[in-house]
PDB file of C-alpha atoms (C1' of nucleotides) in Angstrom:
ATOM      1  CA  MET A  87      87.954  86.451  82.182  1.00  0.00           C
ATOM      2  CA  MET A  88      90.648  88.259  84.080  1.00  0.00           C
ATOM      3  CA  GLN A  89      94.129  88.187  82.313  1.00  0.00           C
ATOM      4  CA  GLN A  90      96.865  87.553  84.757  1.00  0.00           C
ATOM      5  CA  PRO A  91      99.523  90.242  84.633  1.00  0.00           C
ATOM      6  CA  SER A  92     102.354  87.719  85.293  1.00  0.00           C
ATOM      7  CA  PRO A  93     101.769  84.553  83.546  1.00  0.00           C
ATOM      8  CA  ASN A  94     104.848  83.052  84.846  1.00  0.00           C
ATOM      9  CA  GLY A  95     104.136  83.678  88.323  1.00  0.00           C
ATOM     10  CA  VAL A  96     106.901  86.261  88.785  1.00  0.00           C
ATOM     11  CA  PRO A  97     105.741  89.023  91.076  1.00  0.00           C
ATOM     12  CA  GLN A  98     105.734  92.296  89.419  1.00  0.00           C
ATOM     13  CA  GLN A  99     107.627  94.671  91.806  1.00  0.00           C
ATOM     14  CA  MET A 100     107.298  98.116  90.776  1.00  0.00           C
ATOM     15  CA  ALA A 101     107.366  97.237  87.218  1.00  0.00           C
ATOM     16  CA  ALA A 102     105.067  98.046  84.413  1.00  0.00           C
ATOM     17  CA  PRO A 103     101.339  98.348  85.339  1.00  0.00           C
ATOM     18  CA  PRO A 104      99.350  95.485  84.237  1.00  0.00           C
ATOM     19  CA  PRO A 105      97.667  95.840  80.854  1.00  0.00           C
ATOM     20  CA  THR A 106      94.235  95.756  82.334  1.00  0.00           C
ATOM     21  CA  TYR A 107      94.749  99.431  83.127  1.00  0.00           C
ATOM     22  CA  ASP A 108      94.516 101.733  80.257  1.00  0.00           C
ATOM     23  CA  GLN A 109      96.855 104.498  79.562  1.00  0.00           C
ATOM     24  CA  GLN A 110      94.441 107.258  80.705  1.00  0.00           C
ATOM     25  CA  GLN A 111      93.924 106.005  84.141  1.00  0.00           C
ATOM     26  CA  GLN A 112      97.717 105.593  84.414  1.00  0.00           C
ATOM     27  CA  ASN A 113      98.330 109.203  83.509  1.00  0.00           C
ATOM     28  CA  GLN A 114      95.562 110.312  85.909  1.00  0.00           C
ATOM     29  CA  TYR A 115      97.320 108.397  88.588  1.00  0.00           C
ATOM     30  CA  LEU A 116     100.823 109.631  87.841  1.00  0.00           C
ATOM     31  CA  GLN A 117      99.345 113.314  87.709  1.00  0.00           C
ATOM     32  CA  TYR A 118      97.605 112.654  90.880  1.00  0.00           C
ATOM     33  CA  GLN A 119     100.816 111.440  92.371  1.00  0.00           C
ATOM     34  CA  GLN A 120     102.669 114.649  91.416  1.00  0.00           C
ATOM     35  CA  GLN A 121      99.837 116.677  92.808  1.00  0.00           C
ATOM     36  CA  LEU A 122     100.109 114.897  96.085  1.00  0.00           C
ATOM     37  CA  GLN A 123     103.768 115.360  96.248  1.00  0.00           C
ATOM     38  CA  GLN A 124     103.616 118.932  95.571  1.00  0.00           C
ATOM     39  CA  GLN A 125     100.926 119.336  98.201  1.00  0.00           C
ATOM     40  CA  GLN A 126     103.174 117.637 100.694  1.00  0.00           C
ATOM     41  CA  TRP A 127     106.101 119.704  99.687  1.00  0.00           C
ATOM     42  CA  MET A 128     104.299 122.930 100.170  1.00  0.00           C
ATOM     43  CA  LEU A 129     102.844 121.740 103.564  1.00  0.00           C
ATOM     44  CA  ALA A 130     106.340 121.045 104.535  1.00  0.00           C
ATOM     45  CA  ASN A 131     107.593 124.149 103.326  1.00  0.00           C
ATOM     46  CA  GLN A 132     104.880 126.197 105.240  1.00  0.00           C
ATOM     47  CA  GLN A 133     105.651 124.707 108.503  1.00  0.00           C
ATOM     48  CA  GLN A 134     109.347 124.885 108.082  1.00  0.00           C
ATOM     49  CA  GLN A 135     109.865 122.071 110.423  1.00  0.00           C
ATOM     50  CA  GLN A 136     110.230 118.867 108.599  1.00  0.00           C
ATOM     51  CA  GLN A 137     113.297 118.441 106.587  1.00  0.00           C
ATOM     52  CA  GLN A 138     112.722 119.511 102.948  1.00  0.00           C
ATOM     53  CA  GLN A 139     111.320 116.651 100.748  1.00  0.00           C
ATOM     54  CA  PRO A 140     113.258 116.192  97.561  1.00  0.00           C
ATOM     55  CA  PRO A 141     111.393 117.181  94.399  1.00  0.00           C
ATOM     56  CA  PRO A 142     108.982 114.859  92.920  1.00  0.00           C
ATOM     57  CA  GLN A 143     110.482 111.831  90.930  1.00  0.00           C
ATOM     58  CA  GLN A 144     111.849 110.767  94.081  1.00  0.00           C
ATOM     59  CA  GLN A 145     110.841 107.247  95.121  1.00  0.00           C
ATOM     60  CA  GLN A 146     109.476 106.377  98.444  1.00  0.00           C
ATOM     61  CA  PRO A 147     112.124 105.869 101.226  1.00  0.00           C
ATOM     62  CA  TYR A 148     110.971 102.599 102.269  1.00  0.00           C
ATOM     63  CA  GLN A 149     111.651  99.479 100.466  1.00  0.00           C
ATOM     64  CA  TYR A 150     108.970  96.864  99.353  1.00  0.00           C
ATOM     65  CA  GLN A 151     109.866  93.424 100.592  1.00  0.00           C
ATOM     66  CA  ALA A 152     108.903  90.255  98.936  1.00  0.00           C
ATOM     67  CA  GLN A 153     105.845  88.849 100.559  1.00  0.00           C
ATOM     68  CA  PRO A 154     104.941  85.227 100.377  1.00  0.00           C
ATOM     69  CA  GLN A 155     101.233  85.881 100.268  1.00  0.00           C
ATOM     70  CA  ALA A 156      99.375  86.825  97.081  1.00  0.00           C
ATOM     71  CA  GLN A 157      98.346  90.343  97.131  1.00  0.00           C
ATOM     72  CA  PRO A 158      94.539  90.409  96.642  1.00  0.00           C
ATOM     73  CA  GLN A 159      94.617  94.023  95.202  1.00  0.00           C
ATOM     74  CA  GLN A 160      96.710  95.898  92.776  1.00  0.00           C
ATOM     75  CA  MET A 161      98.854  98.806  93.914  1.00  0.00           C
ATOM     76  CA  TYR A 162      97.192 101.327  91.820  1.00  0.00           C
ATOM     77  CA  TYR A 163      94.596 103.390  93.418  1.00  0.00           C
ATOM     78  CA  GLN A 164      92.112 105.704  91.776  1.00  0.00           C
ATOM     79  CA  GLN A 165      91.274 108.943  93.151  1.00  0.00           C
ATOM     80  CA  GLN A 166      88.260 108.793  95.462  1.00  0.00           C
ATOM     81  CA  GLN A 167      86.849 111.453  97.559  1.00  0.00           C
ATOM     82  CA  PRO A 168      84.056 110.577  99.910  1.00  0.00           C
ATOM     83  CA  PRO A 169      81.183 113.040  99.556  1.00  0.00           C
ATOM     84  CA  GLN A 170      81.394 113.973 103.189  1.00  0.00           C
ATOM     85  CA  ALA A 171      84.956 114.579 102.918  1.00  0.00           C
ATOM     86  CA  ALA A 172      84.437 116.917  99.938  1.00  0.00           C
ATOM     87  CA  ALA A 173      81.840 118.850 101.988  1.00  0.00           C
ATOM     88  CA  ALA A 174      84.144 119.080 104.895  1.00  0.00           C
ATOM     89  CA  ALA A 175      87.083 120.351 102.673  1.00  0.00           C
ATOM     90  CA  ALA A 176      84.810 122.736 101.001  1.00  0.00           C
ATOM     91  CA  GLN A 177      83.528 124.394 103.896  1.00  0.00           C
ATOM     92  CA  PRO A 178      85.732 123.680 106.992  1.00  0.00           C
ATOM     93  CA  GLN A 179      83.652 124.062 109.937  1.00  0.00           C
ATOM     94  CA  TYR A 180      85.067 124.197 113.413  1.00  0.00           C
ATOM     95  CA  SER A 181      82.508 122.349 115.335  1.00  0.00           C
ATOM     96  CA  ALA A 182      82.099 123.663 119.054  1.00  0.00           C
ATOM     97  CA  ALA A 183      81.772 120.225 120.220  1.00  0.00           C
ATOM     98  CA  ALA A 184      85.458 119.711 119.429  1.00  0.00           C
ATOM     99  CA  ALA A 185      86.330 120.344 122.998  1.00  0.00           C
ATOM    100  CA  ALA A 186      83.901 117.910 124.239  1.00  0.00           C
ATOM    101  CA  GLN A 187      85.411 115.168 122.042  1.00  0.00           C
ATOM    102  CA  PRO A 188      87.491 112.355 123.551  1.00  0.00           C
ATOM    103  CA  GLY A 189      90.552 113.455 121.681  1.00  0.00           C
ATOM    104  CA  GLY A 190      89.372 117.046 122.320  1.00  0.00           C
ATOM    105  CA  ALA A 191      90.832 119.676 124.555  1.00  0.00           C
ATOM    106  CA  ASP A 192      94.550 119.087 123.870  1.00  0.00           C
ATOM    107  CA  GLY A 193      95.920 119.539 120.349  1.00  0.00           C
ATOM    108  CA  VAL A 194      96.104 115.964 119.328  1.00  0.00           C
ATOM    109  CA  CYS A 195      96.722 116.026 115.626  1.00  0.00           C
ATOM    110  CA  THR A 196      97.046 112.213 115.065  1.00  0.00           C
ATOM    111  CA  LEU A 197      94.414 109.643 114.251  1.00  0.00           C
ATOM    112  CA  TRP A 198      94.754 105.990 114.676  1.00  0.00           C
ATOM    113  CA  ILE A 199      93.614 103.817 112.048  1.00  0.00           C
ATOM    114  CA  GLY A 200      92.969 100.170 112.222  1.00  0.00           C
ATOM    115  CA  ASP A 201      91.758  97.110 110.127  1.00  0.00           C
ATOM    116  CA  LEU A 202      94.477  97.875 107.510  1.00  0.00           C
ATOM    117  CA  GLN A 203      95.300  95.062 105.011  1.00  0.00           C
ATOM    118  CA  VAL A 204      98.702  94.046 104.641  1.00  0.00           C
ATOM    119  CA  TRP A 205      98.993  95.778 101.237  1.00  0.00           C
ATOM    120  CA  MET A 206      97.741  99.144 102.432  1.00  0.00           C
ATOM    121  CA  ASP A 207     101.076 100.994 102.816  1.00  0.00           C
ATOM    122  CA  GLU A 208     101.950 104.583 103.428  1.00  0.00           C
ATOM    123  CA  GLN A 209     101.425 105.500  99.993  1.00  0.00           C
ATOM    124  CA  TYR A 210      97.990 104.130  99.956  1.00  0.00           C
ATOM    125  CA  LEU A 211      97.076 106.225 103.238  1.00  0.00           C
ATOM    126  CA  MET A 212      98.718 109.380 101.551  1.00  0.00           C
ATOM    127  CA  ASN A 213      96.269 108.855  98.646  1.00  0.00           C
ATOM    128  CA  CYS A 214      93.293 108.451 101.018  1.00  0.00           C
ATOM    129  CA  PHE A 215      93.800 111.536 103.128  1.00  0.00           C
ATOM    130  CA  ALA A 216      95.728 113.824 100.950  1.00  0.00           C
ATOM    131  CA  TYR A 217      92.503 115.108  99.458  1.00  0.00           C
ATOM    132  CA  THR A 218      91.961 116.847 102.826  1.00  0.00           C
ATOM    133  CA  GLY A 219      95.085 118.824 101.976  1.00  0.00           C
ATOM    134  CA  GLU A 220      95.772 118.840 105.670  1.00  0.00           C
ATOM    135  CA  MET A 221      97.538 115.536 106.360  1.00  0.00           C
ATOM    136  CA  THR A 222     101.204 115.741 107.216  1.00  0.00           C
ATOM    137  CA  ASN A 223     102.247 112.318 107.668  1.00  0.00           C
ATOM    138  CA  ALA A 224     101.079 108.730 107.293  1.00  0.00           C
ATOM    139  CA  LYS A 225     102.716 105.857 108.963  1.00  0.00           C
ATOM    140  CA  VAL A 226     101.913 102.050 108.953  1.00  0.00           C
ATOM    141  CA  ILE A 227     103.174 100.060 111.819  1.00  0.00           C
ATOM    142  CA  ARG A 228     105.141  97.007 110.804  1.00  0.00           C
ATOM    143  CA  ASN A 229     106.599  94.108 112.450  1.00  0.00           C
ATOM    144  CA  LYS A 230     110.364  94.669 112.717  1.00  0.00           C
ATOM    145  CA  GLN A 231     111.186  91.136 111.856  1.00  0.00           C
ATOM    146  CA  SER A 232     108.868  90.232 109.139  1.00  0.00           C
ATOM    147  CA  GLY A 233     108.318  93.904 107.889  1.00  0.00           C
ATOM    148  CA  GLN A 234     104.636  93.176 107.485  1.00  0.00           C
ATOM    149  CA  SER A 235     101.974  95.604 108.519  1.00  0.00           C
ATOM    150  CA  GLU A 236     100.431  94.977 111.832  1.00  0.00           C
ATOM    151  CA  GLY A 237      97.220  96.226 110.551  1.00  0.00           C
ATOM    152  CA  TYR A 238      97.154  99.616 112.087  1.00  0.00           C
ATOM    153  CA  GLY A 239      98.890 103.008 111.647  1.00  0.00           C
ATOM    154  CA  PHE A 240      98.913 106.760 112.405  1.00  0.00           C
ATOM    155  CA  ILE A 241      97.912 109.731 110.497  1.00  0.00           C
ATOM    156  CA  ASP A 242      99.135 113.129 111.353  1.00  0.00           C
ATOM    157  CA  PHE A 243      97.306 116.386 110.495  1.00  0.00           C
ATOM    158  CA  VAL A 244      98.037 119.897 110.405  1.00  0.00           C
ATOM    159  CA  SER A 245      95.872 120.660 113.246  1.00  0.00           C
ATOM    160  CA  HIS A 246      93.509 119.201 115.892  1.00  0.00           C
ATOM    161  CA  ALA A 247      90.431 120.578 113.869  1.00  0.00           C
ATOM    162  CA  ALA A 248      91.769 119.086 110.722  1.00  0.00           C
ATOM    163  CA  ALA A 249      92.124 115.620 112.202  1.00  0.00           C
ATOM    164  CA  GLU A 250      88.727 115.826 113.589  1.00  0.00           C
ATOM    165  CA  ARG A 251      87.299 116.842 110.145  1.00  0.00           C
ATOM    166  CA  ALA A 252      88.901 113.938 108.723  1.00  0.00           C
ATOM    167  CA  LEU A 253      87.720 111.561 111.476  1.00  0.00           C
ATOM    168  CA  GLN A 254      84.153 112.604 110.905  1.00  0.00           C
ATOM    169  CA  ALA A 255      84.271 112.621 107.221  1.00  0.00           C
ATOM    170  CA  TYR A 256      86.033 109.378 106.618  1.00  0.00           C
ATOM    171  CA  ASN A 257      85.303 107.198 109.696  1.00  0.00           C
ATOM    172  CA  GLY A 258      82.950 104.482 108.561  1.00  0.00           C
ATOM    173  CA  THR A 259      83.062 105.275 104.928  1.00  0.00           C
ATOM    174  CA  GLY A 260      84.560 103.029 102.261  1.00  0.00           C
ATOM    175  CA  MET A 261      88.234 102.774 101.760  1.00  0.00           C
ATOM    176  CA  PRO A 262      89.367 102.908  98.180  1.00  0.00           C
ATOM    177  CA  ASN A 263      90.031  99.649  96.430  1.00  0.00           C
ATOM    178  CA  ALA A 264      88.900  97.608  99.336  1.00  0.00           C
ATOM    179  CA  GLU A 265      85.474  96.172 100.604  1.00  0.00           C
ATOM    180  CA  GLN A 266      85.875  97.776 103.991  1.00  0.00           C
ATOM    181  CA  ASN A 267      85.260 100.935 105.820  1.00  0.00           C
ATOM    182  CA  TYR A 268      87.746 103.205 107.501  1.00  0.00           C
ATOM    183  CA  ARG A 269      88.310 102.550 111.166  1.00  0.00           C
ATOM    184  CA  LEU A 270      89.567 105.739 112.648  1.00  0.00           C
ATOM    185  CA  ASN A 271      89.923 107.097 116.082  1.00  0.00           C
ATOM    186  CA  TRP A 272      92.145 109.529 118.107  1.00  0.00           C
ATOM    187  CA  ALA A 273      95.548 108.231 118.613  1.00  0.00           C
ATOM    188  CA  SER A 274      96.881 107.199 122.072  1.00  0.00           C
ATOM    189  CA  PRO A 275      96.658 109.852 124.786  1.00  0.00           C
ATOM    190  CA  GLY A 276      93.194 109.838 126.375  1.00  0.00           C
ATOM    191  CA  ALA A 277      92.009 107.906 123.354  1.00  0.00           C
ATOM    192  CA  GLY A 278      88.593 107.617 122.168  1.00  0.00           C
ATOM    193  CA  GLU A 279      86.854 104.648 123.318  1.00  0.00           C
ATOM    194  CA  LYS A 280      88.800 101.966 124.810  1.00  0.00           C
ATOM    195  CA  ARG A 281      88.740 100.697 128.185  1.00  0.00           C
ATOM    196  CA  SER A 282      88.516 103.178 130.765  1.00  0.00           C
ATOM    197  CA  ASP A 283      88.808 102.563 134.476  1.00  0.00           C
ATOM    198  CA  GLY A 284      85.711 103.356 136.512  1.00  0.00           C
ATOM    199  CA  THR A 285      83.529 103.609 133.312  1.00  0.00           C
ATOM    200  CA  PRO A 286      82.811 100.084 132.431  1.00  0.00           C
ATOM    201  CA  ASP A 287      81.078  99.175 129.176  1.00  0.00           C
ATOM    202  CA  PHE A 288      77.977  97.125 128.829  1.00  0.00           C
ATOM    203  CA  THR A 289      78.090  95.344 125.671  1.00  0.00           C
ATOM    204  CA  ILE A 290      75.746  93.245 123.852  1.00  0.00           C
ATOM    205  CA  PHE A 291      76.444  90.793 120.859  1.00  0.00           C
ATOM    206  CA  VAL A 292      74.340  91.536 117.923  1.00  0.00           C
ATOM    207  CA  GLY A 293      74.124  88.711 115.116  1.00  0.00           C
ATOM    208  CA  ASP A 294      72.395  88.230 111.963  1.00  0.00           C
ATOM    209  CA  LEU A 295      73.544  91.591 110.458  1.00  0.00           C
ATOM    210  CA  ALA A 296      73.322  92.326 106.714  1.00  0.00           C
ATOM    211  CA  PRO A 297      76.685  92.816 105.083  1.00  0.00           C
ATOM    212  CA  ASP A 298      75.898  96.438 104.334  1.00  0.00           C
ATOM    213  CA  VAL A 299      75.662  97.390 108.225  1.00  0.00           C
ATOM    214  CA  THR A 300      78.525  99.464 109.332  1.00  0.00           C
ATOM    215  CA  ASP A 301      79.611 100.729 112.799  1.00  0.00           C
ATOM    216  CA  GLN A 302      77.540 103.865 112.099  1.00  0.00           C
ATOM    217  CA  VAL A 303      74.333 102.196 110.889  1.00  0.00           C
ATOM    218  CA  LEU A 304      74.505  99.922 113.905  1.00  0.00           C
ATOM    219  CA  GLN A 305      75.185 102.664 116.349  1.00  0.00           C
ATOM    220  CA  GLN A 306      72.366 104.774 115.087  1.00  0.00           C
ATOM    221  CA  THR A 307      69.995 101.876 115.306  1.00  0.00           C
ATOM    222  CA  PHE A 308      70.299 102.007 119.058  1.00  0.00           C
ATOM    223  CA  SER A 309      71.448 105.388 120.055  1.00  0.00           C
ATOM    224  CA  PRO A 310      67.966 107.227 119.506  1.00  0.00           C
ATOM    225  CA  HIS A 311      66.530 104.765 121.867  1.00  0.00           C
ATOM    226  CA  TYR A 312      69.318 104.417 124.406  1.00  0.00           C
ATOM    227  CA  PRO A 313      71.265 107.579 125.056  1.00  0.00           C
ATOM    228  CA  SER A 314      74.055 105.822 126.810  1.00  0.00           C
ATOM    229  CA  VAL A 315      75.156 103.996 123.634  1.00  0.00           C
ATOM    230  CA  LYS A 316      78.923 104.742 123.549  1.00  0.00           C
ATOM    231  CA  GLY A 317      79.807 102.955 120.171  1.00  0.00           C
ATOM    232  CA  ALA A 318      79.398 100.003 118.032  1.00  0.00           C
ATOM    233  CA  LYS A 319      81.676  97.877 116.146  1.00  0.00           C
ATOM    234  CA  ILE A 320      81.065  95.512 113.235  1.00  0.00           C
ATOM    235  CA  VAL A 321      83.495  92.551 113.113  1.00  0.00           C
ATOM    236  CA  THR A 322      85.252  92.175 109.904  1.00  0.00           C
ATOM    237  CA  ASP A 323      87.663  89.618 108.863  1.00  0.00           C
ATOM    238  CA  MET A 324      90.976  91.222 108.512  1.00  0.00           C
ATOM    239  CA  MET A 325      92.263  89.099 105.667  1.00  0.00           C
ATOM    240  CA  THR A 326      89.324  89.422 103.469  1.00  0.00           C
ATOM    241  CA  GLY A 327      87.937  92.624 104.739  1.00  0.00           C
ATOM    242  CA  ARG A 328      84.374  91.094 104.698  1.00  0.00           C
ATOM    243  CA  ALA A 329      82.063  91.766 107.475  1.00  0.00           C
ATOM    244  CA  LYS A 330      81.391  88.595 109.513  1.00  0.00           C
ATOM    245  CA  GLY A 331      77.778  89.342 110.089  1.00  0.00           C
ATOM    246  CA  TYR A 332      77.815  90.250 113.851  1.00  0.00           C
ATOM    247  CA  GLY A 333      79.015  93.065 116.052  1.00  0.00           C
ATOM    248  CA  PHE A 334      78.844  94.687 119.336  1.00  0.00           C
ATOM    249  CA  VAL A 335      77.200  97.613 120.806  1.00  0.00           C
ATOM    250  CA  ARG A 336      78.563  99.171 124.026  1.00  0.00           C
ATOM    251  CA  PHE A 337      76.457 100.866 126.598  1.00  0.00           C
ATOM    252  CA  GLY A 338      77.418 103.232 129.388  1.00  0.00           C
ATOM    253  CA  ASP A 339      74.318 102.170 131.318  1.00  0.00           C
ATOM    254  CA  GLU A 340      73.717  98.560 132.294  1.00  0.00           C
ATOM    255  CA  GLY A 341      69.908  99.206 132.429  1.00  0.00           C
ATOM    256  CA  GLU A 342      69.884 100.276 128.914  1.00  0.00           C
ATOM    257  CA  GLN A 343      71.905  97.340 127.926  1.00  0.00           C
ATOM    258  CA  VAL A 344      69.402  95.054 129.554  1.00  0.00           C
ATOM    259  CA  ARG A 345      66.530  96.818 127.999  1.00  0.00           C
ATOM    260  CA  ALA A 346      68.015  96.916 124.697  1.00  0.00           C
ATOM    261  CA  MET A 347      68.690  93.201 124.757  1.00  0.00           C
ATOM    262  CA  HIS A 348      64.965  92.720 125.090  1.00  0.00           C
ATOM    263  CA  GLU A 349      63.503  95.402 123.186  1.00  0.00           C
ATOM    264  CA  MET A 350      65.888  95.380 120.202  1.00  0.00           C
ATOM    265  CA  ASN A 351      65.971  91.683 119.687  1.00  0.00           C
ATOM    266  CA  GLY A 352      64.425  90.810 116.359  1.00  0.00           C
ATOM    267  CA  LYS A 353      64.094  94.376 115.411  1.00  0.00           C
ATOM    268  CA  TYR A 354      65.307  95.294 112.030  1.00  0.00           C
ATOM    269  CA  CYS A 355      68.816  96.828 111.252  1.00  0.00           C
ATOM    270  CA  SER A 356      69.029  97.584 107.653  1.00  0.00           C
ATOM    271  CA  THR A 357      67.368  94.655 106.053  1.00  0.00           C
ATOM    272  CA  ARG A 358      67.585  91.833 108.555  1.00  0.00           C
ATOM    273  CA  PRO A 359      66.208  91.291 112.110  1.00  0.00           C
ATOM    274  CA  MET A 360      68.928  91.352 114.593  1.00  0.00           C
ATOM    275  CA  ARG A 361      69.754  88.473 117.165  1.00  0.00           C
ATOM    276  CA  ILE A 362      70.886  89.991 120.288  1.00  0.00           C
ATOM    277  CA  GLY A 363      72.559  88.526 123.286  1.00  0.00           C
ATOM    278  CA  PRO A 364      75.062  89.389 125.987  1.00  0.00           C
ATOM    279  CA  ALA A 365      78.599  89.673 124.966  1.00  0.00           C
ATOM    280  CA  ASN A 366      81.018  87.277 126.378  1.00  0.00           C
ATOM    281  CA  LYS A 367      84.616  87.900 125.911  1.00  0.00           C
ATOM    282  CA  LYS A 368      85.469  91.533 126.647  1.00  0.00           C
ATOM    283  CA  ASN A 369      83.291  93.800 128.721  1.00  0.00           C
ATOM    284  CA  THR A 370      79.866  92.450 129.528  1.00  0.00           C
ATOM    285  CA  GLY A 371      79.697  94.507 132.625  1.00  0.00           C
ATOM    286  CA  LYS A 372      79.565  91.237 134.468  1.00  0.00           C
ATOM    287  CA  PRO A 373      82.993  89.941 134.997  1.00  0.00           C
ATOM    288  CA  ALA A 374      83.308  86.288 134.819  1.00  0.00           C
ATOM    289  CA  ILE A 375      83.458  84.469 137.975  1.00  0.00           C
ATOM    290  CA  PRO A 376      86.295  82.021 138.379  1.00  0.00           C
TER     291      PRO A 376
ATOM    292  C1'  DC B   1      81.136  81.883 108.167  1.00  0.00           C
ATOM    293  C1'  DT B   2      77.334  84.279 115.017  1.00  0.00           C
ATOM    294  C1'  DT B   3      81.516  86.615 120.809  1.00  0.00           C
ATOM    295  C1'  DG B   4      85.952  92.141 118.508  1.00  0.00           C
ATOM    296  C1'  DA B   5      93.955  90.619 116.267  1.00  0.00           C
ATOM    297  C1'  DG B   6      92.512  98.095 119.311  1.00  0.00           C
ATOM    298  C1'  DC B   7      97.956 102.418 119.744  1.00  0.00           C
ATOM    299  C1'  DG B   8     104.296 103.870 117.314  1.00  0.00           C
ATOM    300  C1'  DG B   9     109.127 106.467 117.715  1.00  0.00           C
TER     301       DG B   9
END
DNA sequence: CTTGAGCGG
């Protein structure tokens, strides 16, 4: 089976890579790292605003901390480019709909990213989005005391358009070295789809979902029939990254929510029939009566 | 595994 890199249980810090990786991959990885750093360096130079990054060979400014939990993944990432991301990068298209987007009008260049696992650090995010060539910074929010990731972070881009491109291309696609999809959204001001006063969400619970159903798939299952669909969310286990097999769909219109509960119940999403009910905890549109 | 751990400096 799999060989353990550290037979004596000593956590390998930033030491030699495990023998399970061959030299070729290591070299590719190192080359990739240098490319990334150079890209970053050039970007920083272009803008002439960030302090100059020291040449490659420099280690990351932040320090790793010994973590009690076993890390399910290795720290070595392989280059991976989502097909849509490739397309977006190849032909940058400035959608006219940008102004209508939630994060739209103003020049928000930052994306919020959630559902991060504890081992997904800045370096990891760099790798993920460096391919766009338009990312300027990545940050993981950590607990000040424990130093552990809070499970979300922020990614800055050179422009609002660049951020939107990344959002469209990456959101919902698979993350490298993880069994989960990107969960991206516009960062704070006037943010994407959270609670908004005066515009209540009418949410349904959708259970019995196949493991391959993503936010997008679920939303697209409903949106053609119900124009008021605002979004869909598959619930995933943060620790394992596995989908829990259920999710939620939010409607802007209560009538459509009710209709969907009747009409779509038992209908197929991907490979399995959905089980639909009203959502309880958050926004059902009907506030609980004390 | 059936009711969402989602906004910093």
